[in-house]
Amino acid sequence: MVFLTRRLHFNAAHRVYNPTWSDEQNEKVFGMCANKNWHGHNYELEITVYGRPNTDTGFVMDLNDLKRIVREAVIYKLDHKNLNLDVEFMKGIIPTTENLVIAMWKELHPKLLPVQLYSLKLYETPRNFVEYRGDK
Amino acid sequence: MVFLTRRLHFNAAHRVYNPTWSDEQNEKVFGMCANKNWHGHNYELEITVYGRPNTDTGFVMDLNDLKRIVREAVIYKLDHKNLNLDVEFMKGIIPTTENLVIAMWKELHPKLLPVQLYSLKLYETPRNFVEYRGDK
Amino acid sequence: MVFLTRRLHFNAAHRVYNPTWSDEQNEKVFGMCANKNWHGHNYELEITVYGRPNTDTGFVMDLNDLKRIVREAVIYKLDHKNLNLDVEFMKGIIPTTENLVIAMWKELHPKLLPVQLYSLKLYETPRNFVEYRGDK
Amino acid sequence: MVFLTRRLHFNAAHRVYNPTWSDEQNEKVFGMCANKNWHGHNYELEITVYGRPNTDTGFVMDLNDLKRIVREAVIYKLDHKNLNLDVEFMKGIIPTTENLVIAMWKELHPKLLPVQLYSLKLYETPRNFVEYRGDK
Amino acid sequence: MVFLTRRLHFNAAHRVYNPTWSDEQNEKVFGMCANKNWHGHNYELEITVYGRPNTDTGFVMDLNDLKRIVREAVIYKLDHKNLNLDVEFMKGIIPTTENLVIAMWKELHPKLLPVQLYSLKLYETPRNFVEYRGDK
Amino acid sequence: MVFLTRRLHFNAAHRVYNPTWSDEQNEKVFGMCANKNWHGHNYELEITVYGRPNTDTGFVMDLNDLKRIVREAVIYKLDHKNLNLDVEFMKGIIPTTENLVIAMWKELHPKLLPVQLYSLKLYETPRNFVEYRGDK
């Protein structure tokens, strides 16, 4: 098996807060991340698929196909958007990096088949990131 | 002269639009950067001062002093904020990277004296950035 | 499971040598890393914990808690220190990156419970690094 | 077990094409990567070995030995070369990053024994990379 | 004045050699960079223009316009190409990074007017780069 | 004129303190940087020379010559050394980044002639750096 990774980026605004809590509780738990006027990030996504290289092409998957599918499935829906207000698949979900990466996996996984998704690594900043490998 | 630089970061939301224009005109000129629900960035700031190293300390300026002044003058006012709504010194200014760096210079320059500010370099993304060296 | 990582740094001096060996033997095996007047590095640490995001917060762990615990358990004891002379938990241990990462794991692991530590990745330089995932 | 990684680089030219296909078919599948006059990359290789640190040295492996073996086994044969024309161990193999990393593993694995190779991570660009962990 | 920079990349093959010299002389002066079967690089270009931000837009220049002009003027002619064989504006020029950056300036400068080009910074590798600011 | 830059690195230990001051005064001004058992850094040096590309080679200067001269003049004297104890040209000088870059310029400038040194940029960490362009 070879693991093939492509790095992509998007910029978005968000606010980390729990709508069932008071403002005080949100402020206490999430601090300035709960700022009511939003803040934002340059997100970096590393998407990893795996398989045996095709004998005719030497590719696990054509990187242009990978880019196109990932852009259509998630990037175009997130880039220059508000994660709390603008993104259908994040409705009702607190937009932490953890919850975002799980939601992105659910969108991407079926669209990549039969190619197998191995991992999504999502950087909120160059020093904070999460990785999700599906329900394993 | 030695040029001394410190890199600092902040995250913010913004929307690039001209309030004297129609939505159509904003959309045409600024595209998705005008998204009415905001988007955001991890900004990186490189602040450069210059001078001769002090004979007793070998410092152009104590980096802890530099950090403290820059944080109080600009970083704490920008970090996890909305550049259009939350920042006093950006009121009435379209928050492009160009306009932001000039506004930051105006805040910082007097607070660093007698140390001379040489340059502010502001990265909106790792691949887009501006530099301002004052009114020269 | 989601894997959550935070990157932190510290600067330290060290000397790689085996005190039970002659100077010649140390010089032969460790070369300039055994320099008797020390040398040093900017270390970068990536600490990864894992778990299911909490339903109320969307967090595997609050990153501010993670930072605070890691700083108190290891970073403040290593930063701007001499790994051979100043660090209680490195006493009697040759301070290679391999030995350092294992010693850091022993300090950190109990202090993070019930959160599970998954991996410590320690960069001695941007091109040399080790990873430790515990006694597995 | 500790995982020890060293990053190394090489520059090479290549052309991604299948010699059993027509020019049209190559152009259709590989696009500009099939350019008959070649193109090239700055490749970055991360080689990871693993083991228990030696009691006398604190090393999983001496990094100078690791560098020397990797350079002799693969880097010197690839650096400033044409992957299609100049590299004995790539003869008859389409030089995609996937195929290259497998071929490098076959060269390196026996020369590192008894040290165990864990992974080869090969960056074709900073945003496209593959990882291979052997026939597992 | 504000200096606005955009970073772009391209991959290319080349061979550094002087066609008026013997193979021996080329080998002696250029070493493995003269390899007759070519080698290649991931080039990174930083293009800097300058001016006063427009009052209506806050832009020195629209970054999308900048990207489009630079791509059409130079990037599409260089990307996945052979600098010695495929590039009209490099005909008869030894493709060192120095000569390449001057040739790119000549192509770009007139197409950006009335916007003023300030600098082209061209990375052949992350550790080797040149900068050109025109005939000043 | 073309500006040609090469990036090189070295690791060193140091202690920032003024030997004419009391321990208390050193501690007050330099904080943990004055730790009596030293600390250390991975320094990165960017050396920039300038000139017109030679007509026969297309080089401002052969990068291999540049590397060799810089290594012999400064890198080998600093790498894996103690800046306070081991480096002849730093004797009697407080080893701040500012003082170090000036001392390195004095060593390098005459050895590069007739090639003109333009700038030395010295990174103590990826976020703190100084630049020196000589006595101008």
mmCIF file of N, CA and C in Angstrom, chain A residues 89-131:
data_model
loop_
_atom_site.group_PDB
_atom_site.id
_atom_site.type_symbol
_atom_site.label_atom_id
_atom_site.label_comp_id
_atom_site.label_asym_id
_atom_site.label_seq_id
_atom_site.Cartn_x
_atom_site.Cartn_y
_atom_site.Cartn_z
ATOM 1 N N PHE A 89 -23.359 21.387 5.798
ATOM 2 C CA PHE A 89 -23.005 20.163 6.559
ATOM 3 C C PHE A 89 -22.463 20.448 7.960
ATOM 4 N N MET A 90 -22.393 21.732 8.351
ATOM 5 C CA MET A 90 -21.985 22.076 9.723
ATOM 6 C C MET A 90 -23.174 22.592 10.543
ATOM 7 N N LYS A 91 -24.349 22.583 9.963
ATOM 8 C CA LYS A 91 -25.546 23.081 10.669
ATOM 9 C C LYS A 91 -25.750 22.324 11.980
ATOM 10 N N GLY A 92 -25.860 23.067 13.077
ATOM 11 C CA GLY A 92 -26.127 22.457 14.380
ATOM 12 C C GLY A 92 -24.902 21.838 15.040
ATOM 13 N N ILE A 93 -23.733 22.066 14.460
ATOM 14 C CA ILE A 93 -22.494 21.476 14.989
ATOM 15 C C ILE A 93 -21.576 22.610 15.466
ATOM 16 N N ILE A 94 -21.031 22.510 16.668
ATOM 17 C CA ILE A 94 -20.071 23.518 17.144
ATOM 18 C C ILE A 94 -18.810 23.402 16.302
ATOM 19 N N PRO A 95 -18.389 24.498 15.644
ATOM 20 C CA PRO A 95 -17.302 24.375 14.657
ATOM 21 C C PRO A 95 -15.898 24.376 15.266
ATOM 22 N N THR A 96 -15.640 23.442 16.185
ATOM 23 C CA THR A 96 -14.260 23.215 16.610
ATOM 24 C C THR A 96 -13.549 22.460 15.490
ATOM 25 N N THR A 97 -12.227 22.442 15.541
ATOM 26 C CA THR A 97 -11.461 21.721 14.517
ATOM 27 C C THR A 97 -11.803 20.236 14.562
ATOM 28 N N GLU A 98 -12.012 19.709 15.763
ATOM 29 C CA GLU A 98 -12.378 18.290 15.919
ATOM 30 C C GLU A 98 -13.694 17.993 15.195
ATOM 31 N N ASN A 99 -14.736 18.785 15.472
ATOM 32 C CA ASN A 99 -16.031 18.519 14.834
ATOM 33 C C ASN A 99 -15.984 18.765 13.329
ATOM 34 N N LEU A 100 -15.203 19.757 12.917
ATOM 35 C CA LEU A 100 -15.112 20.071 11.485
ATOM 36 C C LEU A 100 -14.475 18.919 10.714
ATOM 37 N N VAL A 101 -13.412 18.333 11.263
ATOM 38 C CA VAL A 101 -12.715 17.280 10.519
ATOM 39 C C VAL A 101 -13.600 16.032 10.392
ATOM 40 N N ILE A 102 -14.398 15.742 11.419
ATOM 41 C CA ILE A 102 -15.320 14.597 11.330
ATOM 42 C C ILE A 102 -16.407 14.861 10.276
ATOM 43 N N ALA A 103 -16.925 16.074 10.265
ATOM 44 C CA ALA A 103 -17.960 16.414 9.278
ATOM 45 C C ALA A 103 -17.401 16.377 7.859
ATOM 46 N N MET A 104 -16.154 16.814 7.689
ATOM 47 C CA MET A 104 -15.540 16.772 6.360
ATOM 48 C C MET A 104 -15.344 15.318 5.903
ATOM 49 N N TRP A 105 -14.954 14.455 6.837
ATOM 50 C CA TRP A 105 -14.790 13.025 6.496
ATOM 51 C C TRP A 105 -16.100 12.446 5.968
ATOM 52 N N LYS A 106 -17.210 12.773 6.645
ATOM 53 C CA LYS A 106 -18.509 12.232 6.213
ATOM 54 C C LYS A 106 -18.877 12.692 4.803
ATOM 55 N N GLU A 107 -18.518 13.913 4.462
ATOM 56 C CA GLU A 107 -18.791 14.418 3.107
ATOM 57 C C GLU A 107 -17.887 13.767 2.069
ATOM 58 N N LEU A 108 -16.615 13.598 2.435
ATOM 59 C CA LEU A 108 -15.620 13.170 1.456
ATOM 60 C C LEU A 108 -15.606 11.674 1.201
ATOM 61 N N HIS A 109 -15.711 10.909 2.263
ATOM 62 C CA HIS A 109 -15.522 9.466 2.182
ATOM 63 C C HIS A 109 -16.339 8.812 1.058
ATOM 64 N N PRO A 110 -17.666 9.046 0.988
ATOM 65 C CA PRO A 110 -18.438 8.375 -0.075
ATOM 66 C C PRO A 110 -18.078 8.862 -1.475
ATOM 67 N N LYS A 111 -17.625 10.128 -1.586
ATOM 68 C CA LYS A 111 -17.351 10.662 -2.927
ATOM 69 C C LYS A 111 -16.030 10.180 -3.499
ATOM 70 N N LEU A 112 -15.167 9.632 -2.645
ATOM 71 C CA LEU A 112 -13.872 9.146 -3.119
ATOM 72 C C LEU A 112 -13.918 7.673 -3.526
ATOM 73 N N LEU A 113 -14.926 6.941 -3.064
ATOM 74 C CA LEU A 113 -15.001 5.505 -3.365
ATOM 75 C C LEU A 113 -14.955 5.245 -4.862
ATOM 76 N N PRO A 114 -14.300 4.202 -5.345
ATOM 77 C CA PRO A 114 -13.735 3.092 -4.576
ATOM 78 C C PRO A 114 -12.369 3.409 -3.947
ATOM 79 N N VAL A 115 -11.830 4.619 -4.180
ATOM 80 C CA VAL A 115 -10.563 4.944 -3.522
ATOM 81 C C VAL A 115 -10.820 5.087 -2.020
ATOM 82 N N GLN A 116 -9.923 4.535 -1.221
ATOM 83 C CA GLN A 116 -10.083 4.536 0.230
ATOM 84 C C GLN A 116 -9.429 5.757 0.856
ATOM 85 N N LEU A 117 -10.214 6.489 1.629
ATOM 86 C CA LEU A 117 -9.693 7.606 2.417
ATOM 87 C C LEU A 117 -8.989 7.032 3.638
ATOM 88 N N TYR A 118 -7.758 7.517 3.912
ATOM 89 C CA TYR A 118 -7.034 7.016 5.078
ATOM 90 C C TYR A 118 -7.078 7.997 6.247
ATOM 91 N N SER A 119 -6.895 9.295 5.922
ATOM 92 C CA SER A 119 -6.772 10.270 6.999
ATOM 93 C C SER A 119 -7.076 11.665 6.493
ATOM 94 N N LEU A 120 -7.677 12.474 7.367
ATOM 95 C CA LEU A 120 -7.792 13.923 7.150
ATOM 96 C C LEU A 120 -7.057 14.606 8.289
ATOM 97 N N LYS A 121 -6.113 15.460 7.932
ATOM 98 C CA LYS A 121 -5.363 16.220 8.932
ATOM 99 C C LYS A 121 -5.712 17.688 8.688
ATOM 100 N N LEU A 122 -6.213 18.363 9.710
ATOM 101 C CA LEU A 122 -6.702 19.726 9.529
ATOM 102 C C LEU A 122 -5.972 20.664 10.486
ATOM 103 N N TYR A 123 -5.243 21.630 9.902
ATOM 104 C CA TYR A 123 -4.497 22.628 10.682
ATOM 105 C C TYR A 123 -5.361 23.881 10.848
ATOM 106 N N GLU A 124 -5.654 24.258 12.100
ATOM 107 C CA GLU A 124 -6.348 25.518 12.358
ATOM 108 C C GLU A 124 -5.325 26.653 12.353
ATOM 109 N N THR A 125 -4.143 26.362 12.872
ATOM 110 C CA THR A 125 -2.975 27.243 12.772
ATOM 111 C C THR A 125 -1.791 26.316 12.520
ATOM 112 N N PRO A 126 -0.614 26.865 12.164
ATOM 113 C CA PRO A 126 0.527 25.964 11.958
ATOM 114 C C PRO A 126 0.909 25.185 13.220
ATOM 115 N N ARG A 127 0.406 25.573 14.385
ATOM 116 C CA ARG A 127 0.805 24.928 15.640
ATOM 117 C C ARG A 127 -0.319 24.145 16.324
ATOM 118 N N ASN A 128 -1.533 24.185 15.769
ATOM 119 C CA ASN A 128 -2.678 23.429 16.317
ATOM 120 C C ASN A 128 -3.312 22.628 15.203
ATOM 121 N N PHE A 129 -3.401 21.317 15.354
ATOM 122 C CA PHE A 129 -4.071 20.558 14.304
ATOM 123 C C PHE A 129 -4.673 19.274 14.844
ATOM 124 N N VAL A 130 -5.616 18.734 14.072
ATOM 125 C CA VAL A 130 -6.264 17.477 14.431
ATOM 126 C C VAL A 130 -6.127 16.502 13.273
ATOM 127 N N GLU A 131 -6.246 15.214 13.599
ATOM 128 C CA GLU A 131 -6.249 14.190 12.558
ATOM 129 C C GLU A 131 -7.403 13.239 12.840
#
